[in-house]
Amino acid sequence: MKTLSVDLGARSYPIYVGSALLGQRDLFAPFCEHGQVCIVTDDLVAPLYLDRLQRTLAGFKLHSTILPNGEQNKHWQTLDRIFSFLLKNELGRDTTLIALGGGVVGDLTGFAAACYQRGIPYLQVPTTLLAQVDSSVGGKTAINHRYGKNMIGAFYQPQAVIADTDTLTTLDTRNFSAGLAEVIKYGMMADADFFLWLETNIQALLAHDRELLNQVVYRSCEIKAQVVAADEREANGQRELLNLGHTFGHAIEVGLGYGEWLHGEAVAAGMMMASALSVRMGWLTAAEYRRLGRLLERAGLPVKAPQALTPESFMQHMQRDKKVRNGRLRLVLPHGIGNAEVTDAFDAAALADTLAGKPL
Amino acid sequence: MKTLSVDLGARSYPIYVGSALLGQRDLFAPFCEHGQVCIVTDDLVAPLYLDRLQRTLAGFKLHSTILPNGEQNKHWQTLDRIFSFLLKNELGRDTTLIALGGGVVGDLTGFAAACYQRGIPYLQVPTTLLAQVDSSVGGKTAINHRYGKNMIGAFYQPQAVIADTDTLTTLDTRNFSAGLAEVIKYGMMADADFFLWLETNIQALLAHDRELLNQVVYRSCEIKAQVVAADEREANGQRELLNLGHTFGHAIEVGLGYGEWLHGEAVAAGMMMASALSVRMGWLTAAEYRRLGRLLERAGLPVKAPQALTPESFMQHMQRDKKVRNGRLRLVLPHGIGNAEVTDAFDAAALADTLAGKPL
């Protein structure tokens, strides 16, 4: 097991990455000894890991609730199921929630913890690659709104992240690839060496090489923790860089209907669109653009927006992006591999060509 | 106009109390100059004050949305109306919300600000006595849940509180009295001199004496600001004292159905129940209990729980109170006038007698 820390003063917390962590009672115990504990998971993860975690936590005052799986359920009604469960069982402010599952379970549970009785503690126990490398770290919690993805939420940090990489072995190929999108994003936005390392090791990763998986989760968490520590609440522009590909990607997710494309798939296509715009602006070479495309394709990810979405539909959804200021769209755009900037200094025509899918 | 401050480090903010503040553009301008502004009000307050505030803020990028009035609307569906309005109008993170209205508008708007795009700034512009003396100060925001009052919310501080005491002249008698319940609570829990001052001046207050109204709002905000500064997130027991009468009171509100009794009315009866329990425990004299009862009655407030509520119903609702720890109910109970404590050291039998309404 390896440990790293998200340094946020009084809100600092550890990330544990390694094998067989779901069985390590001593990792969980410090957060379960006071008051009640409630595991929140979904109907895909529960049959795989709920029983194991319950056995690990035997003896604590333990409750569990199971939500319907999928991004299409990341809305108020599912959040309210958590609240109703907690209230019906008279669970008080001294309750700790444990999010056992992927990004949707983590976002819902974290936001529930942020709001229930105005805030109770929670743990992130991510079981998908996407959740382990990205969504479980940094305290971004949210639900979707019919008018926009992750529009209702809170910055609310967990007490700890416990990432058992063994759980990745039960992940289907499509979800594994979706997680790789965020991994490739880290290379693209912040670390050219890591990007190169991924180009070298993508085959072995797809074959679930244990050692490489641990490395990739650890390095991804390290990059994310660093950015979050420097800009917890997206106040100085640094954290926004993690949104590379996400403005285009969110438009895809909302436009097609939540759950049609996985989040990681939308981010992959979104990164290609952001990169195409960068090429048009002269901030990325065509060769770099092709390198990104090749890596995403090898990872099993889409590199083009779905044909069903018109440029008008893209613009409508993107105009509601959280990075809009004074009505002006701001985008995270690559400047070479391993570097990105948040900017509104792109040509409208170049964006229009990109949304229309014109060849470079 | 008088100014005081809620001292919370980086989250400190001013409270302005005085006459004709709704027309003072310079009070609002510092919070409206960047990005968009959205006034949130309700259908009772809008015809009275929306136009005036809109004229004061003419020239800023101004939007307004009007919610249905009343505690029975302080739930998710109304909150979602705010979110939908903001998203439909493509209002971004650089938007400031202005809560123009009573406690319900303030709680809804504050919680909307806490959650919209994970947090945007907001101003409290309270127009009821209850909101001016209590709910607009301190950053407690929430919506109700069918299983419990204020169960879903956030600690989220406003940028400023602007309390125009002229608005109290349009308040109906019942709502004015409801506000006095929280004022009397401050005397009872923290300030025997203020309690005595209220006994002397209650008639003049009910006659809307301008100078006394300004004094009562200012002194109430002063007490509240001090408690909040010492314990922003109810972590060390101090802020819980502000909940005197509220555990019983919330049970009345939920038990009868939100909106049947006004919050202040339920708090008045709740304070009498808490005081009866204190008398039974020997922490309050029967004479002090009668003094509280007389003052509440003179203020036009109920001093007995509604007959419709059984002791079982009380216990069921109180067991979900936010002060419950390890399943044990904790109550704020007076120890003499001007003093209170949070405790679980009361006799179950004394509580049962109190809930049953047995005479002292």
XYZ file of C-alpha atoms in Angstrom:
720
model
C 0.000 0.000 0.000
C 1.148 3.536 -0.738
C -0.119 6.676 0.958
C -0.279 10.252 -0.172
C -1.904 13.328 1.259
C -4.173 16.091 -0.021
C -2.776 19.112 1.793
C -5.621 21.443 2.711
C -4.773 22.612 6.223
C -7.491 21.543 8.631
C -9.226 19.691 5.791
C -6.163 17.595 4.791
C -6.728 13.882 4.296
C -4.875 10.723 3.237
C -5.280 8.718 0.031
C -4.470 5.008 0.386
C -3.696 3.123 -2.841
C -3.063 -0.614 -2.936
C -4.244 -4.189 -2.978
C -6.767 -5.841 -0.610
C -7.558 -2.583 1.211
C -11.282 -3.427 1.511
C -10.294 -6.052 4.066
C -8.065 -3.808 6.190
C -10.148 -2.954 9.225
C -7.460 -0.662 10.668
C -7.740 1.683 7.655
C -11.455 2.220 8.274
C -11.620 1.968 12.062
C -10.496 5.525 12.937
C -13.504 6.859 11.015
C -16.046 4.358 12.354
C -15.450 4.325 16.079
C -17.663 7.273 16.936
C -21.385 7.102 16.234
C -22.967 5.327 13.300
C -21.657 4.308 9.873
C -23.680 4.091 6.679
C -22.317 2.503 3.500
C -23.824 3.951 0.322
C -23.325 1.832 -2.790
C -25.210 0.858 -5.967
C -26.880 -2.246 -7.338
C -23.898 -3.108 -9.541
C -21.243 -2.817 -6.844
C -23.242 -4.204 -3.899
C -23.210 -7.854 -5.077
C -19.441 -7.614 -5.613
C -18.084 -5.754 -2.568
C -20.744 -4.775 -0.044
C -20.587 -8.031 1.859
C -16.794 -7.870 2.038
C -16.780 -4.335 3.433
C -19.561 -5.188 5.890
C -17.472 -8.086 7.202
C -14.450 -5.811 7.541
C -16.551 -3.373 9.570
C -18.363 -5.992 11.685
C -18.990 -4.710 15.191
C -19.402 -1.056 14.255
C -22.920 0.444 14.162
C -23.379 -0.308 10.500
C -26.120 0.518 7.984
C -26.145 0.134 4.196
C -28.258 1.547 1.417
C -28.161 0.576 -2.265
C -28.853 3.081 -5.072
C -29.621 2.426 -8.746
C -26.421 2.421 -10.843
C -25.622 4.939 -13.559
C -25.125 8.583 -14.458
C -28.826 8.834 -15.387
C -29.572 8.433 -11.668
C -27.244 11.186 -10.447
C -30.109 13.533 -9.641
C -32.151 14.882 -6.758
C -34.487 11.881 -6.477
C -31.595 9.500 -5.800
C -29.990 11.956 -3.393
C -33.296 12.148 -1.548
C -33.287 8.345 -1.172
C -30.093 8.721 0.873
C -31.630 11.483 3.020
C -34.808 9.475 3.607
C -32.819 6.383 4.564
C -30.734 8.366 7.066
C -33.764 10.107 8.578
C -35.930 6.984 8.755
C -33.125 5.248 10.616
C -32.659 8.283 12.875
C -28.980 8.561 11.948
C -27.609 11.717 13.505
C -24.821 14.189 12.845
C -22.340 11.723 14.342
C -22.827 9.422 11.332
C -20.048 8.765 8.788
C -21.043 7.904 5.219
C -18.904 5.539 3.138
C -19.169 5.892 -0.647
C -18.489 2.402 -2.043
C -18.592 2.518 -5.835
C -17.789 4.577 -8.900
C -17.968 8.268 -9.601
C -21.746 8.515 -9.429
C -21.925 6.889 -5.985
C -19.041 9.098 -4.843
C -20.613 12.310 -6.119
C -24.025 11.491 -4.646
C -22.672 10.330 -1.296
C -20.290 13.261 -0.980
C -23.042 15.763 -1.745
C -25.392 13.981 0.668
C -22.699 14.244 3.350
C -22.244 17.943 2.554
C -25.969 18.677 3.006
C -27.293 16.170 5.553
C -27.930 18.114 8.746
C -25.643 20.766 7.164
C -22.644 18.442 6.933
C -21.433 15.075 8.228
C -18.116 13.247 7.535
C -17.654 10.747 4.707
C -15.090 8.364 3.201
C -14.457 7.717 -0.474
C -13.941 4.035 -1.318
C -13.756 4.131 -5.134
C -14.159 0.854 -7.050
C -13.777 2.074 -10.641
C -10.670 3.358 -12.386
C -12.334 6.709 -13.057
C -13.264 7.165 -9.413
C -9.833 6.033 -8.178
C -7.820 8.322 -10.441
C -10.128 11.314 -10.424
C -13.574 11.771 -8.908
C -12.895 10.439 -5.392
C -10.073 12.948 -4.838
C -10.562 16.670 -4.283
C -13.986 17.037 -2.724
C -15.995 17.977 -5.802
C -19.466 16.571 -5.219
C -22.588 17.180 -7.284
C -25.774 16.045 -8.878
C -26.805 16.712 -12.456
C -29.576 19.076 -13.507
C -31.610 18.597 -16.660
C -30.040 21.855 -17.892
C -26.462 20.984 -17.026
C -24.036 18.426 -15.661
C -22.787 18.723 -12.050
C -24.577 22.055 -11.730
C -25.799 21.499 -8.146
C -23.134 20.508 -5.657
C -20.513 21.415 -3.103
C -16.789 21.473 -2.514
C -16.748 19.077 0.426
C -13.666 17.053 1.281
C -13.783 13.424 2.474
C -12.014 12.189 5.612
C -9.955 9.775 3.512
C -9.821 8.039 0.132
C -9.283 4.268 0.253
C -8.586 2.965 -3.268
C -8.400 -0.834 -3.396
C -6.964 -1.521 -6.848
C -8.124 -5.163 -6.684
C -11.640 -3.893 -7.414
C -10.472 -2.850 -10.887
C -10.265 -6.529 -11.910
C -14.076 -6.763 -11.942
C -14.454 -3.647 -14.069
C -15.800 -4.190 -17.597
C -13.670 -3.076 -20.541
C -15.835 -0.089 -21.381
C -15.668 1.370 -17.870
C -11.951 0.627 -17.604
C -11.348 2.590 -20.809
C -13.493 5.430 -19.507
C -11.179 5.711 -16.511
C -8.141 5.813 -18.790
C -9.539 8.965 -20.388
C -8.961 10.901 -17.166
C -5.513 9.317 -16.797
C -4.521 10.411 -20.300
C -5.942 13.839 -19.455
C -3.402 14.224 -16.630
C -0.574 13.540 -19.052
C -1.988 15.890 -21.641
C -2.593 18.822 -19.274
C 0.302 18.531 -16.843
C 2.928 15.865 -17.449
C 4.505 15.047 -20.821
C 6.643 12.290 -19.244
C 3.537 10.593 -17.887
C 1.932 10.892 -21.330
C 4.955 9.149 -22.841
C 4.862 6.501 -20.098
C 1.209 5.841 -20.955
C 2.051 5.483 -24.646
C 4.607 2.848 -23.652
C 2.427 0.978 -21.164
C -1.139 1.252 -22.455
C -1.261 -2.408 -23.583
C -0.096 -3.733 -20.220
C -2.569 -1.467 -18.430
C -5.432 -2.797 -20.537
C -4.263 -6.290 -19.528
C -4.698 -5.194 -15.883
C -1.004 -5.511 -14.939
C -1.188 -5.173 -11.138
C 1.973 -3.224 -10.595
C 1.279 -0.785 -13.427
C -2.302 -0.266 -12.233
C -1.085 0.701 -8.775
C 1.425 3.063 -10.368
C -1.134 4.701 -12.617
C -3.640 5.248 -9.803
C -0.935 6.614 -7.533
C 0.535 8.999 -10.094
C -2.906 10.254 -11.127
C -3.878 10.924 -7.500
C -0.549 12.666 -6.982
C -1.163 15.096 -9.851
C -4.737 15.719 -8.788
C -3.853 16.195 -5.090
C -1.237 18.774 -6.043
C -3.666 20.796 -8.147
C -6.430 20.594 -5.524
C -4.063 21.678 -2.737
C -3.130 24.741 -4.804
C -6.725 25.703 -5.671
C -9.368 23.864 -3.636
C -12.342 25.920 -4.842
C -11.401 26.771 -8.403
C -10.570 30.305 -7.384
C -7.247 30.939 -9.109
C -7.557 29.044 -12.395
C -5.292 26.097 -11.563
C -8.027 23.603 -10.749
C -9.951 24.529 -13.878
C -7.136 22.935 -15.897
C -8.393 19.539 -14.697
C -11.411 20.307 -16.835
C -9.545 19.684 -20.086
C -12.065 18.112 -22.472
C -14.905 18.531 -19.976
C -16.762 21.534 -21.429
C -17.142 19.708 -24.749
C -17.633 16.426 -22.873
C -20.406 17.688 -20.601
C -22.237 19.004 -23.667
C -22.054 15.494 -25.122
C -23.360 13.919 -21.911
C -26.257 16.362 -21.534
C -26.983 16.474 -25.274
C -27.223 12.692 -25.692
C -28.928 12.189 -22.316
C -27.062 11.246 -19.142
C -25.691 7.704 -19.261
C -25.669 7.321 -23.073
C -21.950 7.914 -23.248
C -19.869 7.274 -20.163
C -18.279 10.384 -18.658
C -14.783 9.230 -19.645
C -15.878 8.589 -23.214
C -17.297 12.091 -23.482
C -14.093 13.519 -21.985
C -11.989 11.616 -24.558
C -13.928 13.043 -27.497
C -13.960 16.414 -25.704
C -10.156 16.410 -25.389
C -9.891 15.768 -29.110
C -12.183 18.719 -29.805
C -10.215 20.977 -27.453
C -7.022 19.803 -29.140
C -8.418 20.416 -32.613
C -9.245 23.974 -31.544
C -5.688 24.344 -30.197
C -4.272 23.144 -33.522
C -6.410 25.734 -35.326
C -5.067 28.394 -32.965
C -1.460 27.269 -33.475
C -1.077 26.121 -29.848
C -0.677 22.413 -30.653
C 0.962 20.724 -33.618
C -0.968 18.358 -35.860
C 1.516 15.653 -34.843
C 0.731 16.165 -31.151
C -2.967 16.057 -31.967
C -2.484 12.727 -33.730
C -0.451 11.351 -30.802
C -3.341 12.101 -28.453
C -5.823 10.525 -30.852
C -3.739 7.382 -31.200
C -3.353 6.951 -27.449
C -7.084 7.425 -26.831
C -7.942 4.960 -29.598
C -5.531 2.386 -28.207
C -7.224 2.884 -24.830
C -10.535 1.968 -26.464
C -11.968 5.472 -26.412
C -13.926 7.549 -28.963
C -12.030 10.390 -30.633
C -14.966 12.073 -32.360
C -18.118 13.718 -31.078
C -21.344 11.784 -31.670
C -22.887 12.699 -35.022
C -26.274 13.285 -33.382
C -25.077 16.536 -31.810
C -25.273 19.725 -33.869
C -22.928 22.696 -33.344
C -25.966 24.656 -32.082
C -26.683 22.011 -29.467
C -23.014 22.084 -28.386
C -23.040 25.858 -28.041
C -26.299 25.839 -26.068
C -24.931 23.409 -23.495
C -21.436 24.897 -23.390
C -22.824 28.352 -22.723
C -23.953 27.053 -19.302
C -20.463 25.805 -18.399
C -19.208 26.756 -14.948
C -16.191 28.478 -16.495
C -18.368 31.068 -18.288
C -17.678 34.599 -16.995
C -19.753 37.626 -17.952
C -21.456 35.461 -20.541
C -18.091 34.646 -22.182
C -17.117 31.028 -22.712
C -13.699 30.035 -21.353
C -12.073 26.769 -22.392
C -9.165 24.648 -21.217
C -6.986 24.280 -24.306
C -3.718 22.327 -24.704
C -0.502 24.195 -25.435
C 1.641 21.277 -26.472
C 1.500 17.909 -24.719
C 1.809 18.266 -20.926
C 0.537 21.811 -20.774
C -2.840 23.593 -20.933
C -4.389 26.997 -20.331
C -7.810 28.387 -19.485
C -8.604 31.050 -22.034
C -11.308 32.934 -23.863
C -8.811 34.079 -26.491
C -9.785 31.605 -29.206
C -11.391 32.526 -32.523
C -15.131 32.050 -32.711
C -14.678 30.777 -36.269
C -12.105 28.196 -35.141
C -14.518 26.991 -32.469
C -17.365 26.832 -35.002
C -15.218 24.743 -37.378
C -14.308 22.444 -34.497
C -17.931 21.962 -33.414
C -18.894 21.292 -37.021
C -16.253 18.543 -37.135
C -14.408 20.078 -40.090
C -11.140 18.269 -40.871
C -7.978 20.084 -39.746
C -27.992 53.235 10.128
C -25.878 51.125 12.437
C -23.332 48.556 11.353
C -21.988 45.497 13.063
C -19.806 42.658 11.902
C -19.920 38.876 12.010
C -16.282 38.019 12.661
C -15.384 34.844 10.795
C -11.928 35.553 9.397
C -12.017 35.410 5.608
C -15.790 34.875 5.770
C -16.521 37.972 7.901
C -19.325 40.236 6.746
C -21.228 43.359 7.790
C -24.803 43.649 9.047
C -26.481 46.975 8.270
C -29.534 47.876 10.384
C -31.615 50.976 9.785
C -34.285 52.891 7.953
C -34.685 53.280 4.155
C -31.784 50.938 3.363
C -33.612 49.399 0.372
C -33.054 52.685 -1.444
C -29.332 52.999 -0.672
C -27.566 52.020 -3.856
C -24.121 52.376 -2.307
C -24.857 49.595 0.194
C -25.621 47.137 -2.604
C -23.257 48.330 -5.309
C -20.036 46.655 -4.066
C -21.751 43.278 -4.445
C -23.389 43.955 -7.806
C -20.622 45.456 -9.894
C -19.131 42.200 -11.127
C -21.222 39.848 -13.235
C -24.946 39.332 -12.898
C -27.379 39.879 -10.028
C -30.510 37.851 -9.344
C -33.101 38.920 -6.762
C -35.000 35.978 -5.253
C -38.219 36.918 -3.465
C -41.739 35.563 -2.914
C -45.258 36.427 -4.064
C -46.078 38.215 -0.798
C -42.971 40.413 -0.709
C -42.617 41.100 -4.434
C -45.635 43.452 -4.710
C -44.324 45.416 -1.703
C -40.567 45.767 -2.261
C -39.312 44.173 -5.466
C -39.922 47.228 -7.590
C -38.165 49.480 -5.065
C -35.066 47.291 -4.943
C -35.032 46.950 -8.732
C -35.052 50.747 -9.053
C -32.213 51.006 -6.528
C -30.194 48.541 -8.598
C -31.068 49.976 -12.006
C -28.148 49.709 -14.414
C -26.727 46.481 -12.999
C -27.297 43.217 -14.900
C -30.444 42.418 -12.983
C -32.771 39.396 -12.937
C -35.623 38.544 -10.545
C -37.501 35.380 -9.713
C -40.578 35.070 -7.489
C -41.249 31.975 -5.353
C -44.470 30.900 -3.619
C -44.615 32.224 -0.041
C -44.605 30.041 3.059
C -42.822 27.391 5.086
C -44.787 24.672 3.257
C -42.782 25.638 0.143
C -39.334 25.393 1.733
C -38.511 22.162 -0.056
C -36.560 20.803 -2.988
C -39.128 21.665 -5.652
C -38.938 25.365 -4.840
C -35.154 25.240 -4.625
C -35.113 23.643 -8.060
C -37.160 26.551 -9.416
C -34.253 28.828 -8.489
C -31.727 26.504 -10.159
C -33.832 26.216 -13.317
C -34.243 29.987 -13.507
C -30.487 30.532 -13.168
C -29.616 27.858 -15.735
C -32.272 28.886 -18.255
C -30.927 32.429 -18.087
C -27.344 31.148 -18.370
C -26.324 32.905 -15.158
C -22.767 31.870 -14.318
C -20.611 31.555 -11.245
C -20.088 35.317 -11.270
C -23.737 35.818 -10.294
C -24.760 37.245 -6.880
C -28.120 36.216 -5.436
C -30.129 38.639 -3.289
C -32.601 37.097 -0.843
C -35.402 39.660 -0.476
C -37.955 38.393 2.013
C -38.490 36.451 5.207
C -36.791 33.408 6.652
C -38.054 30.997 4.015
C -36.758 33.108 1.121
C -33.468 33.576 2.991
C -33.022 29.872 3.711
C -33.901 28.843 0.157
C -31.754 31.513 -1.491
C -28.796 30.894 0.805
C -28.904 27.153 0.169
C -29.300 27.754 -3.570
C -26.211 29.990 -3.440
C -24.326 27.306 -1.501
C -25.073 24.631 -4.140
C -25.380 26.424 -7.483
C -22.262 25.580 -9.480
C -20.841 24.535 -6.065
C -21.200 27.990 -4.555
C -21.864 31.600 -5.574
C -22.110 34.748 -3.394
C -25.375 36.041 -1.937
C -26.820 38.890 0.109
C -29.473 38.664 2.808
C -32.076 41.438 2.631
C -34.550 40.362 5.327
C -38.011 41.953 5.367
C -39.580 40.217 8.388
C -38.730 40.645 12.048
C -37.839 36.964 12.358
C -35.434 37.150 9.421
C -33.885 40.437 10.606
C -33.232 39.295 14.164
C -32.329 35.697 13.465
C -32.410 33.710 10.245
C -30.548 36.159 7.963
C -27.505 36.175 10.265
C -25.060 33.303 10.668
C -25.145 31.403 7.402
C -27.494 28.596 8.339
C -29.344 27.706 5.162
C -31.638 24.746 4.585
C -34.727 23.178 3.124
C -37.177 20.983 5.008
C -37.574 17.255 4.505
C -40.844 15.439 5.093
C -39.081 13.639 7.940
C -37.569 16.699 9.565
C -37.212 20.449 9.552
C -34.057 22.074 8.094
C -32.531 18.616 7.644
C -30.919 19.363 4.255
C -28.730 22.444 4.106
C -25.374 24.116 4.472
C -23.432 26.508 6.633
C -22.871 29.173 4.003
C -22.271 32.796 4.944
C -23.716 35.739 2.997
C -21.599 38.663 1.750
C -23.676 41.068 3.849
C -26.989 41.413 5.668
C -28.985 44.556 4.850
C -31.896 44.891 7.281
C -34.213 47.775 6.375
C -36.418 48.122 9.454
C -38.981 50.153 7.476
C -40.129 46.884 5.938
C -41.403 45.784 9.350
C -44.251 48.300 9.090
C -45.958 46.168 6.443
C -45.667 43.005 8.512
C -48.967 41.546 9.779
C -49.442 41.149 13.533
C -49.070 37.380 13.500
C -45.707 37.443 11.704
C -44.488 40.333 13.855
C -45.248 38.310 16.992
C -43.489 35.286 15.499
C -40.337 37.382 15.159
C -40.610 38.477 18.790
C -40.361 34.814 19.829
C -36.735 34.698 18.645
C -36.050 38.078 20.277
C -37.383 36.828 23.617
C -35.300 33.685 23.101
C -32.094 35.787 23.062
C -33.036 37.287 26.414
C -33.934 33.928 27.866
C -30.782 32.101 26.723
C -28.135 34.791 27.024
C -29.097 38.164 28.441
C -31.260 38.710 31.526
C -31.000 42.502 31.121
C -32.356 42.291 27.581
C -35.180 40.090 28.867
C -36.058 42.748 31.429
C -35.819 45.462 28.750
C -38.279 43.471 26.632
C -40.679 43.159 29.568
C -40.584 46.940 29.887
C -40.886 47.733 26.172
C -43.043 45.000 24.660
C -46.077 47.274 24.256
C -44.114 49.961 22.419
C -42.515 47.305 20.193
C -45.928 45.931 19.256
C -46.906 49.510 18.365
C -43.916 49.532 15.955
C -41.955 52.265 17.755
C -39.216 53.065 15.196
C -36.384 53.680 17.582
C -37.131 50.624 19.699
C -37.444 48.444 16.602
C -34.003 49.501 15.426
C -32.630 48.788 18.888
C -34.222 45.363 19.130
C -32.975 44.273 15.706
C -29.494 45.582 16.427
C -29.199 43.965 19.866
C -30.542 40.634 18.549
C -28.044 40.634 15.672
C -25.296 41.533 18.127
C -26.025 38.511 20.338
C -26.354 36.209 17.365
C -23.182 37.484 15.654
C -21.202 36.885 18.837
C -22.403 33.291 19.176
C -21.852 32.551 15.480
C -18.327 34.012 15.572
C -17.506 31.701 18.486
C -18.966 28.561 16.881
C -19.750 28.920 13.183
C -20.535 25.250 12.544
C -22.076 24.125 15.831
C -18.879 22.332 16.762
C -18.352 23.373 20.389
C -21.871 23.582 21.820
C -22.183 27.387 21.916
C -24.247 27.806 18.770
C -26.596 25.020 19.806
C -27.819 27.305 22.612
C -29.556 29.406 19.944
C -31.780 26.364 19.526
C -33.628 26.999 22.795
C -37.239 25.923 22.194
C -36.419 24.633 18.714
C -36.341 20.864 19.305
C -39.882 20.990 20.704
C -40.789 23.670 18.159
C -39.570 21.734 15.112
C -41.617 18.738 16.296
C -44.690 20.999 16.359
C -43.962 22.326 12.862
C -43.389 18.876 11.353
C -46.173 17.238 13.379
C -48.861 19.748 12.361
C -47.564 20.087 8.803
C -45.193 22.872 7.679
C -46.882 26.263 7.653
C -49.724 25.437 10.088
C -47.968 27.214 12.939
C -45.385 29.860 12.104
C -41.830 28.980 13.110
C -41.790 31.667 15.821
C -45.069 30.421 17.261
C -43.706 26.900 17.505
C -40.520 28.231 19.121
C -42.571 30.157 21.703
C -44.503 27.056 22.763
C -41.253 25.073 22.547
C -39.492 27.476 24.921
C -42.311 27.021 27.404
C -41.922 23.233 27.172
C -38.149 23.464 27.619
C -38.725 25.776 30.589
C -41.306 23.434 32.133
C -38.739 20.633 31.914
C -36.164 22.919 33.547
C -38.595 23.683 36.374
C -39.116 19.942 36.895
C -35.327 19.490 37.033
C -34.918 22.358 39.502
C -32.981 24.515 37.007
C -35.618 27.250 36.718
C -38.029 28.623 39.318
C -41.764 28.517 38.796
C -41.711 32.321 39.026
C -39.172 32.557 36.166
C -41.301 30.143 34.132
C -44.345 32.382 34.668
C -42.357 35.486 33.691
C -41.455 33.874 30.365
C -45.061 32.819 29.813
C -46.358 36.307 30.546
C -43.900 37.959 28.178
C -44.701 35.532 25.350
C -48.433 36.014 25.867
C -48.070 39.786 25.840
C -46.144 39.400 22.569
C -49.145 37.567 21.126
C -47.562 34.124 21.130
C -48.834 30.663 22.106
C -47.482 29.220 25.373
C -48.831 25.679 25.015
C -48.234 22.948 22.482
C -51.109 22.248 20.102
C -53.457 19.629 21.559
C -53.369 17.627 18.323
C -49.822 16.420 19.057
C -49.382 13.336 21.229
C -46.274 12.723 23.370
C -45.442 9.807 21.034
C -45.553 12.106 18.017
C -43.298 14.599 19.821
C -40.763 11.900 20.687
C -40.753 10.517 17.162
C -39.917 13.901 15.644
C -37.530 14.961 18.416
C -35.531 11.762 18.044
C -34.434 13.054 14.595
C -33.174 16.346 16.013
C -29.725 17.450 14.856
C -28.513 17.554 18.456
C -29.038 13.785 18.930
C -25.718 11.979 19.606
C -25.368 8.207 19.713
C -29.145 7.993 19.637
C -29.423 10.163 22.788
C -31.592 13.259 22.721
C -29.877 16.472 23.854
C -31.923 19.559 24.692
C -31.228 23.245 25.277
C -32.697 23.930 28.716
C -32.826 27.234 30.644
C -30.901 27.593 33.879
C -32.512 30.722 35.197
C -33.415 33.626 32.912
C -30.478 34.695 30.709
C -28.729 31.341 30.771
C -29.134 27.937 29.103
C -27.267 24.663 28.663
C -27.230 21.815 26.149
C -27.684 18.609 28.100
C -28.874 15.035 28.017
C -28.973 14.937 31.832
C -32.718 15.377 32.239
C -35.079 12.729 33.644
C -37.003 10.742 31.048
C -40.032 10.916 33.352
C -39.800 14.714 33.609
C -39.676 14.924 29.802
C -42.649 12.554 29.507
C -44.673 14.691 31.932
C -43.734 17.802 29.961
C -44.747 16.273 26.620
C -48.018 15.108 28.179
C -48.696 18.700 29.234
C -49.043 17.824 32.924
C -49.370 20.912 35.153
C -46.203 21.827 37.080
